mmCIF file of N, CA, C and O in Angstrom:
data_model
loop_
_atom_site.group_PDB
_atom_site.id
_atom_site.type_symbol
_atom_site.label_atom_id
_atom_site.label_comp_id
_atom_site.label_asym_id
_atom_site.label_seq_id
_atom_site.Cartn_x
_atom_site.Cartn_y
_atom_site.Cartn_z
ATOM 1 N N MET A 1 -50.588 -8.659 -4.105
ATOM 2 C CA MET A 1 -50.463 -9.017 -2.712
ATOM 3 C C MET A 1 -51.482 -8.246 -1.904
ATOM 4 O O MET A 1 -51.648 -7.056 -2.075
ATOM 5 N N GLY A 2 -52.083 -8.936 -1.025
ATOM 6 C CA GLY A 2 -53.073 -8.309 -0.161
ATOM 7 C C GLY A 2 -52.411 -7.635 1.024
ATOM 8 O O GLY A 2 -51.207 -7.700 1.226
ATOM 9 N N ALA A 3 -53.219 -6.986 1.852
ATOM 10 C CA ALA A 3 -52.706 -6.245 2.998
ATOM 11 C C ALA A 3 -52.056 -7.172 4.022
ATOM 12 O O ALA A 3 -51.140 -6.784 4.740
ATOM 13 N N ASN A 4 -52.546 -8.429 4.125
ATOM 14 C CA ASN A 4 -52.023 -9.346 5.128
ATOM 15 C C ASN A 4 -50.898 -10.231 4.594
ATOM 16 O O ASN A 4 -50.305 -10.988 5.364
ATOM 17 N N ASP A 5 -50.617 -10.157 3.301
ATOM 18 C CA ASP A 5 -49.553 -10.981 2.729
ATOM 19 C C ASP A 5 -48.186 -10.366 3.038
ATOM 20 O O ASP A 5 -48.012 -9.157 2.978
ATOM 21 N N GLU A 6 -47.245 -11.223 3.371
ATOM 22 C CA GLU A 6 -45.890 -10.762 3.645
ATOM 23 C C GLU A 6 -44.926 -11.421 2.666
ATOM 24 O O GLU A 6 -45.078 -12.586 2.341
ATOM 25 N N ALA A 7 -43.972 -10.660 2.218
ATOM 26 C CA ALA A 7 -42.938 -11.227 1.369
ATOM 27 C C ALA A 7 -41.963 -11.979 2.273
ATOM 28 O O ALA A 7 -41.571 -11.498 3.331
ATOM 29 N N GLN A 8 -41.589 -13.183 1.868
ATOM 30 C CA GLN A 8 -40.675 -13.972 2.673
ATOM 31 C C GLN A 8 -39.492 -14.402 1.822
ATOM 32 O O GLN A 8 -39.629 -14.674 0.633
ATOM 33 N N LEU A 9 -38.367 -14.475 2.458
ATOM 34 C CA LEU A 9 -37.150 -14.903 1.796
ATOM 35 C C LEU A 9 -36.537 -16.005 2.638
ATOM 36 O O LEU A 9 -36.326 -15.847 3.833
ATOM 37 N N TYR A 10 -36.263 -17.128 2.006
ATOM 38 C CA TYR A 10 -35.661 -18.251 2.704
ATOM 39 C C TYR A 10 -34.233 -18.425 2.211
ATOM 40 O O TYR A 10 -33.980 -18.472 1.013
ATOM 41 N N VAL A 11 -33.306 -18.482 3.158
ATOM 42 C CA VAL A 11 -31.901 -18.682 2.824
ATOM 43 C C VAL A 11 -31.437 -19.962 3.488
ATOM 44 O O VAL A 11 -31.553 -20.119 4.705
ATOM 45 N N ASP A 12 -30.909 -20.873 2.682
ATOM 46 C CA ASP A 12 -30.409 -22.139 3.202
ATOM 47 C C ASP A 12 -28.950 -21.946 3.616
ATOM 48 O O ASP A 12 -28.092 -21.658 2.788
ATOM 49 N N LEU A 13 -28.678 -22.069 4.910
ATOM 50 C CA LEU A 13 -27.348 -21.811 5.425
ATOM 51 C C LEU A 13 -26.534 -23.081 5.663
ATOM 52 O O LEU A 13 -25.606 -23.091 6.452
ATOM 53 N N GLN A 14 -26.849 -24.162 4.967
ATOM 54 C CA GLN A 14 -26.103 -25.396 5.138
ATOM 55 C C GLN A 14 -24.705 -25.253 4.552
ATOM 56 O O GLN A 14 -24.506 -24.615 3.519
ATOM 57 N N GLN A 15 -23.746 -25.867 5.231
ATOM 58 C CA GLN A 15 -22.370 -25.876 4.743
ATOM 59 C C GLN A 15 -22.234 -26.932 3.659
ATOM 60 O O GLN A 15 -22.826 -28.002 3.754
ATOM 61 N N PRO A 16 -21.438 -26.652 2.621
ATOM 62 C CA PRO A 16 -21.232 -27.660 1.584
ATOM 63 C C PRO A 16 -20.455 -28.860 2.154
ATOM 64 O O PRO A 16 -19.734 -28.732 3.145
ATOM 65 N N ALA A 17 -20.625 -29.998 1.511
ATOM 66 C CA ALA A 17 -19.934 -31.207 1.949
ATOM 67 C C ALA A 17 -18.424 -31.038 1.785
ATOM 68 O O ALA A 17 -17.960 -30.252 0.958
ATOM 69 N N ARG A 18 -17.658 -31.802 2.565
ATOM 70 C CA ARG A 18 -16.197 -31.704 2.502
ATOM 71 C C ARG A 18 -15.677 -32.038 1.108
ATOM 72 O O ARG A 18 -14.737 -31.419 0.627
ATOM 73 N N TRP A 19 -16.301 -33.027 0.466
ATOM 74 C CA TRP A 19 -15.842 -33.403 -0.868
ATOM 75 C C TRP A 19 -16.070 -32.267 -1.857
ATOM 76 O O TRP A 19 -15.278 -32.055 -2.770
ATOM 77 N N ALA A 20 -17.158 -31.507 -1.662
ATOM 78 C CA ALA A 20 -17.447 -30.386 -2.558
ATOM 79 C C ALA A 20 -16.412 -29.272 -2.380
ATOM 80 O O ALA A 20 -15.972 -28.659 -3.360
ATOM 81 N N LEU A 21 -16.012 -29.021 -1.131
ATOM 82 C CA LEU A 21 -14.985 -28.009 -0.883
ATOM 83 C C LEU A 21 -13.637 -28.454 -1.461
ATOM 84 O O LEU A 21 -12.906 -27.646 -2.039
ATOM 85 N N ALA A 22 -13.307 -29.739 -1.314
ATOM 86 C CA ALA A 22 -12.055 -30.260 -1.863
ATOM 87 C C ALA A 22 -12.063 -30.188 -3.385
ATOM 88 O O ALA A 22 -11.056 -29.829 -4.008
ATOM 89 N N ALA A 23 -13.193 -30.516 -4.003
ATOM 90 C CA ALA A 23 -13.300 -30.462 -5.464
ATOM 91 C C ALA A 23 -13.166 -29.020 -5.961
ATOM 92 O O ALA A 23 -12.478 -28.757 -6.955
ATOM 93 N N LYS A 24 -13.793 -28.087 -5.247
ATOM 94 C CA LYS A 24 -13.687 -26.685 -5.648
ATOM 95 C C LYS A 24 -12.243 -26.211 -5.539
ATOM 96 O O LYS A 24 -11.736 -25.515 -6.426
ATOM 97 N N GLY A 25 -11.553 -26.584 -4.471
ATOM 98 C CA GLY A 25 -10.149 -26.204 -4.310
ATOM 99 C C GLY A 25 -9.275 -26.768 -5.420
ATOM 100 O O GLY A 25 -8.403 -26.081 -5.954
ATOM 101 N N ALA A 26 -9.513 -28.029 -5.788
ATOM 102 C CA ALA A 26 -8.733 -28.657 -6.864
ATOM 103 C C ALA A 26 -9.005 -27.968 -8.200
ATOM 104 O O ALA A 26 -8.071 -27.710 -8.974
ATOM 105 N N ILE A 27 -10.258 -27.669 -8.466
ATOM 106 C CA ILE A 27 -10.615 -26.983 -9.719
ATOM 107 C C ILE A 27 -9.977 -25.592 -9.748
ATOM 108 O O ILE A 27 -9.450 -25.161 -10.784
ATOM 109 N N ASP A 28 -9.986 -24.886 -8.616
ATOM 110 C CA ASP A 28 -9.365 -23.556 -8.549
ATOM 111 C C ASP A 28 -7.875 -23.625 -8.886
ATOM 112 O O ASP A 28 -7.355 -22.787 -9.631
ATOM 113 N N VAL A 29 -7.183 -24.624 -8.338
ATOM 114 C CA VAL A 29 -5.743 -24.758 -8.596
ATOM 115 C C VAL A 29 -5.486 -25.087 -10.062
ATOM 116 O O VAL A 29 -4.592 -24.506 -10.699
ATOM 117 N N VAL A 30 -6.258 -26.007 -10.624
ATOM 118 C CA VAL A 30 -6.056 -26.404 -12.023
ATOM 119 C C VAL A 30 -6.338 -25.235 -12.964
ATOM 120 O O VAL A 30 -5.535 -24.940 -13.858
ATOM 121 N N VAL A 31 -7.446 -24.540 -12.770
ATOM 122 C CA VAL A 31 -7.796 -23.414 -13.643
ATOM 123 C C VAL A 31 -6.772 -22.288 -13.499
ATOM 124 O O VAL A 31 -6.354 -21.682 -14.494
ATOM 125 N N GLY A 32 -6.324 -22.017 -12.267
ATOM 126 C CA GLY A 32 -5.315 -20.982 -12.056
ATOM 127 C C GLY A 32 -4.000 -21.318 -12.733
ATOM 128 O O GLY A 32 -3.367 -20.458 -13.350
ATOM 129 N N THR A 33 -3.579 -22.581 -12.629
ATOM 130 C CA THR A 33 -2.321 -23.007 -13.252
ATOM 131 C C THR A 33 -2.403 -22.929 -14.763
ATOM 132 O O THR A 33 -1.480 -22.423 -15.425
ATOM 133 N N VAL A 34 -3.491 -23.408 -15.349
ATOM 134 C CA VAL A 34 -3.662 -23.366 -16.804
ATOM 135 C C VAL A 34 -3.701 -21.910 -17.284
ATOM 136 O O VAL A 34 -3.081 -21.562 -18.297
ATOM 137 N N SER A 35 -4.376 -21.048 -16.543
ATOM 138 C CA SER A 35 -4.451 -19.629 -16.923
ATOM 139 C C SER A 35 -3.077 -18.968 -16.870
ATOM 140 O O SER A 35 -2.725 -18.179 -17.745
ATOM 141 N N LEU A 36 -2.304 -19.283 -15.837
ATOM 142 C CA LEU A 36 -0.967 -18.716 -15.721
ATOM 143 C C LEU A 36 -0.079 -19.171 -16.870
ATOM 144 O O LEU A 36 0.601 -18.355 -17.504
ATOM 145 N N VAL A 37 -0.095 -20.452 -17.169
ATOM 146 C CA VAL A 37 0.732 -20.976 -18.261
ATOM 147 C C VAL A 37 0.307 -20.371 -19.598
ATOM 148 O O VAL A 37 1.150 -20.018 -20.421
ATOM 149 N N ALA A 38 -0.990 -20.221 -19.801
ATOM 150 C CA ALA A 38 -1.482 -19.650 -21.058
ATOM 151 C C ALA A 38 -1.103 -18.179 -21.205
ATOM 152 O O ALA A 38 -0.882 -17.697 -22.317
ATOM 153 N N SER A 39 -0.996 -17.451 -20.090
ATOM 154 C CA SER A 39 -0.702 -16.021 -20.169
ATOM 155 C C SER A 39 0.795 -15.712 -20.134
ATOM 156 O O SER A 39 1.184 -14.572 -20.381
ATOM 157 N N LEU A 40 1.644 -16.694 -19.840
ATOM 158 C CA LEU A 40 3.082 -16.447 -19.764
ATOM 159 C C LEU A 40 3.687 -15.856 -21.043
ATOM 160 O O LEU A 40 4.519 -14.936 -20.947
ATOM 161 N N PRO A 41 3.315 -16.312 -22.245
ATOM 162 C CA PRO A 41 3.884 -15.670 -23.448
ATOM 163 C C PRO A 41 3.539 -14.184 -23.555
ATOM 164 O O PRO A 41 4.381 -13.368 -23.940
ATOM 165 N N ILE A 42 2.339 -13.825 -23.200
ATOM 166 C CA ILE A 42 1.921 -12.412 -23.254
ATOM 167 C C ILE A 42 2.706 -11.599 -22.226
ATOM 168 O O ILE A 42 3.172 -10.491 -22.514
ATOM 169 N N ILE A 43 2.869 -12.150 -21.028
ATOM 170 C CA ILE A 43 3.621 -11.465 -19.980
ATOM 171 C C ILE A 43 5.078 -11.307 -20.407
ATOM 172 O O ILE A 43 5.690 -10.257 -20.188
ATOM 173 N N ALA A 44 5.647 -12.333 -21.026
ATOM 174 C CA ALA A 44 7.044 -12.268 -21.470
ATOM 175 C C ALA A 44 7.242 -11.195 -22.536
ATOM 176 O O ALA A 44 8.215 -10.430 -22.487
ATOM 177 N N VAL A 45 6.328 -11.113 -23.488
ATOM 178 C CA VAL A 45 6.425 -10.080 -24.535
ATOM 179 C C VAL A 45 6.313 -8.687 -23.907
ATOM 180 O O VAL A 45 7.079 -7.781 -24.245
ATOM 181 N N ALA A 46 5.386 -8.513 -22.986
ATOM 182 C CA ALA A 46 5.228 -7.214 -22.323
ATOM 183 C C ALA A 46 6.486 -6.847 -21.543
ATOM 184 O O ALA A 46 6.927 -5.691 -21.564
ATOM 185 N N ALA A 47 7.102 -7.826 -20.875
ATOM 186 C CA ALA A 47 8.325 -7.563 -20.118
ATOM 187 C C ALA A 47 9.459 -7.121 -21.034
ATOM 188 O O ALA A 47 10.201 -6.179 -20.715
ATOM 189 N N VAL A 48 9.608 -7.774 -22.166
ATOM 190 C CA VAL A 48 10.654 -7.400 -23.125
ATOM 191 C C VAL A 48 10.410 -5.990 -23.655
ATOM 192 O O VAL A 48 11.340 -5.179 -23.756
ATOM 193 N N LEU A 49 9.172 -5.665 -23.976
ATOM 194 C CA LEU A 49 8.855 -4.326 -24.493
ATOM 195 C C LEU A 49 9.119 -3.243 -23.449
ATOM 196 O O LEU A 49 9.604 -2.163 -23.784
ATOM 197 N N ILE A 50 8.805 -3.529 -22.189
ATOM 198 C CA ILE A 50 9.080 -2.558 -21.123
ATOM 199 C C ILE A 50 10.581 -2.329 -21.000
ATOM 200 O O ILE A 50 11.046 -1.195 -20.888
ATOM 201 N N LYS A 51 11.349 -3.393 -21.031
ATOM 202 C CA LYS A 51 12.806 -3.290 -20.908
ATOM 203 C C LYS A 51 13.402 -2.525 -22.097
ATOM 204 O O LYS A 51 14.304 -1.703 -21.926
ATOM 205 N N LEU A 52 12.904 -2.786 -23.307
ATOM 206 C CA LEU A 52 13.416 -2.110 -24.503
ATOM 207 C C LEU A 52 13.046 -0.630 -24.535
ATOM 208 O O LEU A 52 13.768 0.175 -25.129
ATOM 209 N N GLU A 53 11.933 -0.256 -23.933
ATOM 210 C CA GLU A 53 11.464 1.123 -23.999
ATOM 211 C C GLU A 53 12.441 2.088 -23.337
ATOM 212 O O GLU A 53 12.805 3.112 -23.914
ATOM 213 N N ASP A 54 12.866 1.799 -22.109
ATOM 214 C CA ASP A 54 13.756 2.741 -21.446
ATOM 215 C C ASP A 54 14.853 2.075 -20.617
ATOM 216 O O ASP A 54 15.618 2.757 -19.949
ATOM 217 N N GLY A 55 14.946 0.764 -20.666
ATOM 218 C CA GLY A 55 16.016 0.066 -19.964
ATOM 219 C C GLY A 55 15.837 -0.028 -18.464
ATOM 220 O O GLY A 55 16.702 -0.540 -17.777
ATOM 221 N N GLY A 56 14.740 0.477 -17.956
ATOM 222 C CA GLY A 56 14.497 0.449 -16.517
ATOM 223 C C GLY A 56 14.034 -0.919 -16.048
ATOM 224 O O GLY A 56 13.937 -1.868 -16.830
ATOM 225 N N PRO A 57 13.743 -1.039 -14.775
ATOM 226 C CA PRO A 57 13.282 -2.319 -14.244
ATOM 227 C C PRO A 57 11.927 -2.704 -14.821
ATOM 228 O O PRO A 57 11.103 -1.847 -15.134
ATOM 229 N N VAL A 58 11.701 -3.987 -14.957
ATOM 230 C CA VAL A 58 10.453 -4.483 -15.542
ATOM 231 C C VAL A 58 9.390 -4.670 -14.466
ATOM 232 O O VAL A 58 8.229 -4.372 -14.675
ATOM 233 N N ILE A 59 9.819 -5.138 -13.310
ATOM 234 C CA ILE A 59 8.885 -5.465 -12.229
ATOM 235 C C ILE A 59 8.787 -4.306 -11.254
ATOM 236 O O ILE A 59 9.790 -3.715 -10.852
ATOM 237 N N PHE A 60 7.567 -3.992 -10.844
ATOM 238 C CA PHE A 60 7.283 -2.980 -9.839
ATOM 239 C C PHE A 60 6.839 -3.715 -8.581
ATOM 240 O O PHE A 60 5.909 -4.518 -8.622
ATOM 241 N N ARG A 61 7.516 -3.482 -7.466
ATOM 242 C CA ARG A 61 7.212 -4.162 -6.206
ATOM 243 C C ARG A 61 6.538 -3.157 -5.272
ATOM 244 O O ARG A 61 7.021 -2.040 -5.104
ATOM 245 N N GLN A 62 5.418 -3.571 -4.676
ATOM 246 C CA GLN A 62 4.679 -2.675 -3.796
ATOM 247 C C GLN A 62 4.185 -3.455 -2.588
ATOM 248 O O GLN A 62 3.708 -4.590 -2.724
ATOM 249 N N ILE A 63 4.293 -2.862 -1.423
ATOM 250 C CA ILE A 63 3.778 -3.492 -0.207
ATOM 251 C C ILE A 63 2.383 -2.946 0.036
ATOM 252 O O ILE A 63 2.158 -1.730 0.030
ATOM 253 N N ARG A 64 1.460 -3.857 0.245
ATOM 254 C CA ARG A 64 0.065 -3.480 0.506
ATOM 255 C C ARG A 64 -0.390 -4.072 1.824
ATOM 256 O O ARG A 64 0.247 -4.963 2.368
ATOM 257 N N VAL A 65 -1.511 -3.579 2.318
ATOM 258 C CA VAL A 65 -2.067 -4.073 3.570
ATOM 259 C C VAL A 65 -3.302 -4.892 3.254
ATOM 260 O O VAL A 65 -4.215 -4.430 2.581
ATOM 261 N N GLY A 66 -3.315 -6.122 3.741
ATOM 262 C CA GLY A 66 -4.429 -7.029 3.474
ATOM 263 C C GLY A 66 -5.339 -7.199 4.673
ATOM 264 O O GLY A 66 -5.358 -6.379 5.597
ATOM 265 N N ARG A 67 -6.062 -8.294 4.649
ATOM 266 C CA ARG A 67 -7.021 -8.609 5.699
ATOM 267 C C ARG A 67 -6.311 -8.699 7.050
ATOM 268 O O ARG A 67 -5.253 -9.273 7.170
ATOM 269 N N GLY A 68 -6.889 -8.087 8.049
ATOM 270 C CA GLY A 68 -6.317 -8.120 9.385
ATOM 271 C C GLY A 68 -5.074 -7.260 9.541
ATOM 272 O O GLY A 68 -4.309 -7.439 10.478
ATOM 273 N N GLY A 69 -4.823 -6.349 8.598
ATOM 274 C CA GLY A 69 -3.674 -5.476 8.681
ATOM 275 C C GLY A 69 -2.362 -6.147 8.309
ATOM 276 O O GLY A 69 -1.297 -5.587 8.534
ATOM 277 N N LYS A 70 -2.443 -7.347 7.736
ATOM 278 C CA LYS A 70 -1.229 -8.073 7.362
ATOM 279 C C LYS A 70 -0.638 -7.477 6.084
ATOM 280 O O LYS A 70 -1.337 -7.290 5.098
ATOM 281 N N HIS A 71 0.664 -7.197 6.094
ATOM 282 C CA HIS A 71 1.340 -6.644 4.929
ATOM 283 C C HIS A 71 1.751 -7.768 3.984
ATOM 284 O O HIS A 71 2.156 -8.837 4.424
ATOM 285 N N PHE A 72 1.639 -7.519 2.685
ATOM 286 C CA PHE A 72 2.097 -8.470 1.681
ATOM 287 C C PHE A 72 2.669 -7.687 0.499
ATOM 288 O O PHE A 72 2.387 -6.512 0.320
ATOM 289 N N THR A 73 3.519 -8.353 -0.254
ATOM 290 C CA THR A 73 4.168 -7.725 -1.401
ATOM 291 C C THR A 73 3.485 -8.169 -2.678
ATOM 292 O O THR A 73 3.234 -9.357 -2.871
ATOM 293 N N ILE A 74 3.178 -7.213 -3.533
ATOM 294 C CA ILE A 74 2.586 -7.512 -4.831
ATOM 295 C C ILE A 74 3.600 -7.123 -5.906
ATOM 296 O O ILE A 74 4.281 -6.109 -5.790
ATOM 297 N N LEU A 75 3.738 -7.976 -6.893
ATOM 298 C CA LEU A 75 4.641 -7.718 -8.014
ATOM 299 C C LEU A 75 3.807 -7.444 -9.257
ATOM 300 O O LEU A 75 2.882 -8.192 -9.569
ATOM 301 N N LYS A 76 4.147 -6.365 -9.964
ATOM 302 C CA LYS A 76 3.410 -5.992 -11.169
ATOM 303 C C LYS A 76 4.400 -5.598 -12.247
ATOM 304 O O LYS A 76 5.519 -5.193 -11.959
ATOM 305 N N LEU A 77 3.965 -5.704 -13.489
ATOM 306 C CA LEU A 77 4.773 -5.167 -14.583
ATOM 307 C C LEU A 77 4.695 -3.649 -14.506
ATOM 308 O O LEU A 77 3.615 -3.081 -14.326
ATOM 309 N N ARG A 78 5.831 -2.997 -14.646
ATOM 310 C CA ARG A 78 5.866 -1.541 -14.559
ATOM 311 C C ARG A 78 5.142 -0.947 -15.763
ATOM 312 O O ARG A 78 5.373 -1.337 -16.898
ATOM 313 N N SER A 79 4.293 0.023 -15.515
ATOM 314 C CA SER A 79 3.549 0.639 -16.608
ATOM 315 C C SER A 79 3.774 2.148 -16.691
ATOM 316 O O SER A 79 3.256 2.793 -17.587
ATOM 317 N N MET A 80 4.536 2.698 -15.767
ATOM 318 C CA MET A 80 4.772 4.140 -15.768
ATOM 319 C C MET A 80 6.220 4.434 -16.117
ATOM 320 O O MET A 80 7.099 3.609 -15.940
ATOM 321 N N VAL A 81 6.468 5.633 -16.577
ATOM 322 C CA VAL A 81 7.800 6.069 -16.956
ATOM 323 C C VAL A 81 8.602 6.373 -15.695
ATOM 324 O O VAL A 81 8.088 6.941 -14.735
ATOM 325 N N LEU A 82 9.875 5.992 -15.689
ATOM 326 C CA LEU A 82 10.750 6.330 -14.565
ATOM 327 C C LEU A 82 11.073 7.808 -14.609
ATOM 328 O O LEU A 82 11.338 8.374 -15.660
ATOM 329 N N THR A 83 11.062 8.460 -13.434
ATOM 330 C CA THR A 83 11.423 9.876 -13.337
ATOM 331 C C THR A 83 12.488 10.036 -12.260
ATOM 332 O O THR A 83 12.603 9.221 -11.360
ATOM 333 N N GLN A 84 13.236 11.121 -12.342
ATOM 334 C CA GLN A 84 14.265 11.404 -11.350
ATOM 335 C C GLN A 84 13.762 12.351 -10.267
ATOM 336 O O GLN A 84 14.426 12.597 -9.295
ATOM 337 N N ARG A 85 12.606 12.912 -10.455
ATOM 338 C CA ARG A 85 12.079 13.848 -9.463
ATOM 339 C C ARG A 85 10.955 13.186 -8.691
ATOM 340 O O ARG A 85 10.243 12.337 -9.220
ATOM 341 N N PRO A 86 10.763 13.577 -7.430
ATOM 342 C CA PRO A 86 9.681 12.983 -6.647
ATOM 343 C C PRO A 86 8.320 13.431 -7.168
ATOM 344 O O PRO A 86 8.168 14.541 -7.676
ATOM 345 N N ALA A 87 7.363 12.557 -7.062
ATOM 346 C CA ALA A 87 6.013 12.882 -7.508
ATOM 347 C C ALA A 87 5.382 13.894 -6.558
ATOM 348 O O ALA A 87 5.608 13.857 -5.352
ATOM 349 N N THR A 88 4.615 14.814 -7.100
ATOM 350 C CA THR A 88 3.887 15.772 -6.270
ATOM 351 C C THR A 88 2.413 15.454 -6.382
ATOM 352 O O THR A 88 1.895 15.199 -7.461
ATOM 353 N N THR A 89 1.753 15.433 -5.258
ATOM 354 C CA THR A 89 0.328 15.123 -5.235
ATOM 355 C C THR A 89 -0.413 16.200 -4.473
ATOM 356 O O THR A 89 0.175 16.940 -3.679
ATOM 357 N N SER A 90 -1.696 16.281 -4.678
ATOM 358 C CA SER A 90 -2.510 17.245 -3.956
ATOM 359 C C SER A 90 -3.138 16.625 -2.707
ATOM 360 O O SER A 90 -3.821 17.288 -1.967
ATOM 361 N N TRP A 91 -2.895 15.338 -2.470
ATOM 362 C CA TRP A 91 -3.409 14.673 -1.279
ATOM 363 C C TRP A 91 -2.234 14.239 -0.414
ATOM 364 O O TRP A 91 -1.115 14.097 -0.894
ATOM 365 N N PRO A 92 -2.462 14.026 0.893
ATOM 366 C CA PRO A 92 -1.330 13.670 1.753
ATOM 367 C C PRO A 92 -0.764 12.301 1.394
ATOM 368 O O PRO A 92 -1.504 11.362 1.121
ATOM 369 N N THR A 93 0.539 12.215 1.358
ATOM 370 C CA THR A 93 1.186 10.933 1.122
ATOM 371 C C THR A 93 1.268 10.177 2.439
ATOM 372 O O THR A 93 0.938 10.711 3.500
ATOM 373 N N THR A 94 1.713 8.942 2.387
ATOM 374 C CA THR A 94 1.735 8.090 3.573
ATOM 375 C C THR A 94 2.511 8.733 4.714
ATOM 376 O O THR A 94 2.080 8.736 5.852
ATOM 377 N N TRP A 95 3.680 9.307 4.397
ATOM 378 C CA TRP A 95 4.494 9.866 5.466
ATOM 379 C C TRP A 95 3.936 11.190 5.983
ATOM 380 O O TRP A 95 4.310 11.642 7.030
ATOM 381 N N GLU A 96 3.023 11.807 5.259
ATOM 382 C CA GLU A 96 2.399 13.038 5.712
ATOM 383 C C GLU A 96 1.091 12.782 6.444
ATOM 384 O O GLU A 96 0.598 13.637 7.152
ATOM 385 N N ALA A 97 0.528 11.588 6.299
ATOM 386 C CA ALA A 97 -0.789 11.307 6.875
ATOM 387 C C ALA A 97 -0.784 11.391 8.395
ATOM 388 O O ALA A 97 -1.784 11.735 9.008
ATOM 389 N N GLY A 98 0.359 11.088 9.033
ATOM 390 C CA GLY A 98 0.430 11.154 10.488
ATOM 391 C C GLY A 98 0.280 12.561 11.019
ATOM 392 O O GLY A 98 -0.123 12.768 12.160
ATOM 393 N N ARG A 99 0.575 13.555 10.193
ATOM 394 C CA ARG A 99 0.444 14.964 10.607
ATOM 395 C C ARG A 99 -0.927 15.530 10.256
ATOM 396 O O ARG A 99 -1.189 16.688 10.482
ATOM 397 N N ASP A 100 -1.814 14.704 9.694
ATOM 398 C CA ASP A 100 -3.136 15.168 9.288
ATOM 399 C C ASP A 100 -4.008 15.406 10.515
ATOM 400 O O ASP A 100 -4.170 14.516 11.337
ATOM 401 N N PRO A 101 -4.570 16.608 10.698
ATOM 402 C CA PRO A 101 -5.369 16.891 11.898
ATOM 403 C C PRO A 101 -6.629 16.168 11.891
ATOM 404 O O PRO A 101 -7.441 15.690 11.782
#
């Protein structure tokens, strides 16, 4: 490149056609459904093993904050051992964060 040459980048900002967006949405739903059905046996085996290990709950429910500060609940298979004592951390927990200077 010479001294007067400039690198240029062209970005096409056209919106996809409505049919393309509808097709993508349909494909997303079909692939998601097939993936969920295919993974159900693995999830079921994991749930049984968790229950057999210590008899505790299989599902772990957690509230998280999403886009725009909206709260939502996420369900996960429990992967940690149940304890009777509160966890100790070296960082402030949620209820302690308000007192953080």
